[in-house]
Amino acid sequence: MSKPVVAILVGTRPEIIKVAPVIRQLKKRTIPFIFIHSNQHYTKELDETILSDLKLDRPDYQLRVGSGTHAVQTGKIMERVEKICFQKKVSILVVHGDTNTTLAGALTAKKLQIMVCHIEAGLRSFDYRMPEEINRIITDRISDVLFAPTLIAQQNLINEGIRSESIIVTGNTVVDALRQHQKMARKRHTFKHLSVKPGQYLLLTMHRAENVDDKGKFIKLLELITYISKRLALPVLWPIHPRSLKQLTQFDIIIPPEIIKINAVGYLDMIQLLSNASMILTDSGGIQEEAYILKKPLITLRSSTERPETLSANFVVDTDVDKVDQALQAFRANTIKWGNELGDGLASMRIAAKLEELLEQKEH
Ligand code: UD1
């Protein structure tokens, strides 16, 4: 009988970052695995630079699916992952998060009766307009082992009828990733070519489909960001995601002078930019977590969050000026509080230990 094989599937920038600590743990324990990258993200800044910043080996398989509609992207990933599952006789497929890559991998494996393990299971925004929410719910429903990062995530799964025996609360691997890279990040000369100074800027990331694919909403958000910048008398630094850049061009939107747009940056520079910002404005999931871990005041440019653990320091404002004013008031009054609900930095160790156990069970 051939040895059971674990396959780790990633496709986008946040998946690479958050899975990296798990890959390191697998290597440390000499657990054999294959590393698959769908290349849902493929531009240098979102892919190559991240892989080299993290000093990860090249993936064993690059599926080169690139961009496309949800159906095209998901379909291509499914076809190509299926081929590898057959070729390599994969017995456990590990997916992460909530992207089209996550869903495509989970569906493919489950239909082949391959065990599916989902890292970052149980997050819920309860907003079904988000493609990520659909990806999360379906992936969790068909996963065999659910690595829930927090107790809230665990409860969400139990509320949906998932058997508690299949859930393991691990902490979020984003804590592990940050801890492992902060020291390396400090060596970067991130500010050398920037026009902002450490501690004297607001950091913006914004790329969600629901924010940048609608011209009216996009403009409204840029106005709100300008308002925040003026109220705090600080410039806004925006490392721009390719989706947002494409939409700015397509809608012919000129961004206001308060917002300084730069190319997307690698992970280590991003840690520097996050660590030195006065406040962070985002619609990203991972950045909400990173801001909370780094104890930065945060304004989330969405109507919901799937990270309620961060709410003591995270003002979810969407486009509401009153909510922004409340956030600015708390910021000025210094009343914002941070905890350590997101994890203790050992999530990747717990996940790797469970994968090792599962492999051993499959061997016997
Ligand atoms: C995806 C995830 C989102 C995650 C984000 C992180 C889904 C449904 N969404 O969104 O949850 O927060 O990744 O960045 O999976 N593009 C490039 N180069 C790239 C990648 C994308 O130019 O390397 C542009 C293309 O125009 C593409 C668009 O961005 O059409 C959207 O890319 P896609 O991967 O579909 O979704 P993201 O917005 O990146």
PDB file of C-alpha atoms in Angstrom, residues 48 62 77 87 95 97 218 256 328-330 347-348 359:
ATOM      1  CA  GLU A  48       6.678  35.939  -5.861  1.00  0.00           C
ATOM      2  CA  GLN A  62       1.637  25.705  -9.768  1.00  0.00           C
ATOM      3  CA  ILE A  77      -8.806  24.973  -9.824  1.00  0.00           C
ATOM      4  CA  GLN A  87      -1.520  11.376  -9.651  1.00  0.00           C
ATOM      5  CA  VAL A  95      -7.161  24.315   2.680  1.00  0.00           C
ATOM      6  CA  GLY A  97      -9.584  30.575   4.758  1.00  0.00           C
ATOM      7  CA  PHE A 218     -15.843  53.292  -4.232  1.00  0.00           C
ATOM      8  CA  PRO A 256      -7.702  62.925  -3.638  1.00  0.00           C
ATOM      9  CA  LEU A 328     -12.049  59.144  16.089  1.00  0.00           C
ATOM     10  CA  GLN A 329     -13.376  60.181  19.479  1.00  0.00           C
ATOM     11  CA  ALA A 330     -12.275  56.864  21.040  1.00  0.00           C
ATOM     12  CA  ALA A 347      -1.610  27.494  16.196  1.00  0.00           C
ATOM     13  CA  SER A 348       0.659  26.054  13.511  1.00  0.00           C
ATOM     14  CA  LEU A 359      -1.430  10.562   8.773  1.00  0.00           C
TER      15      LEU A 359
END
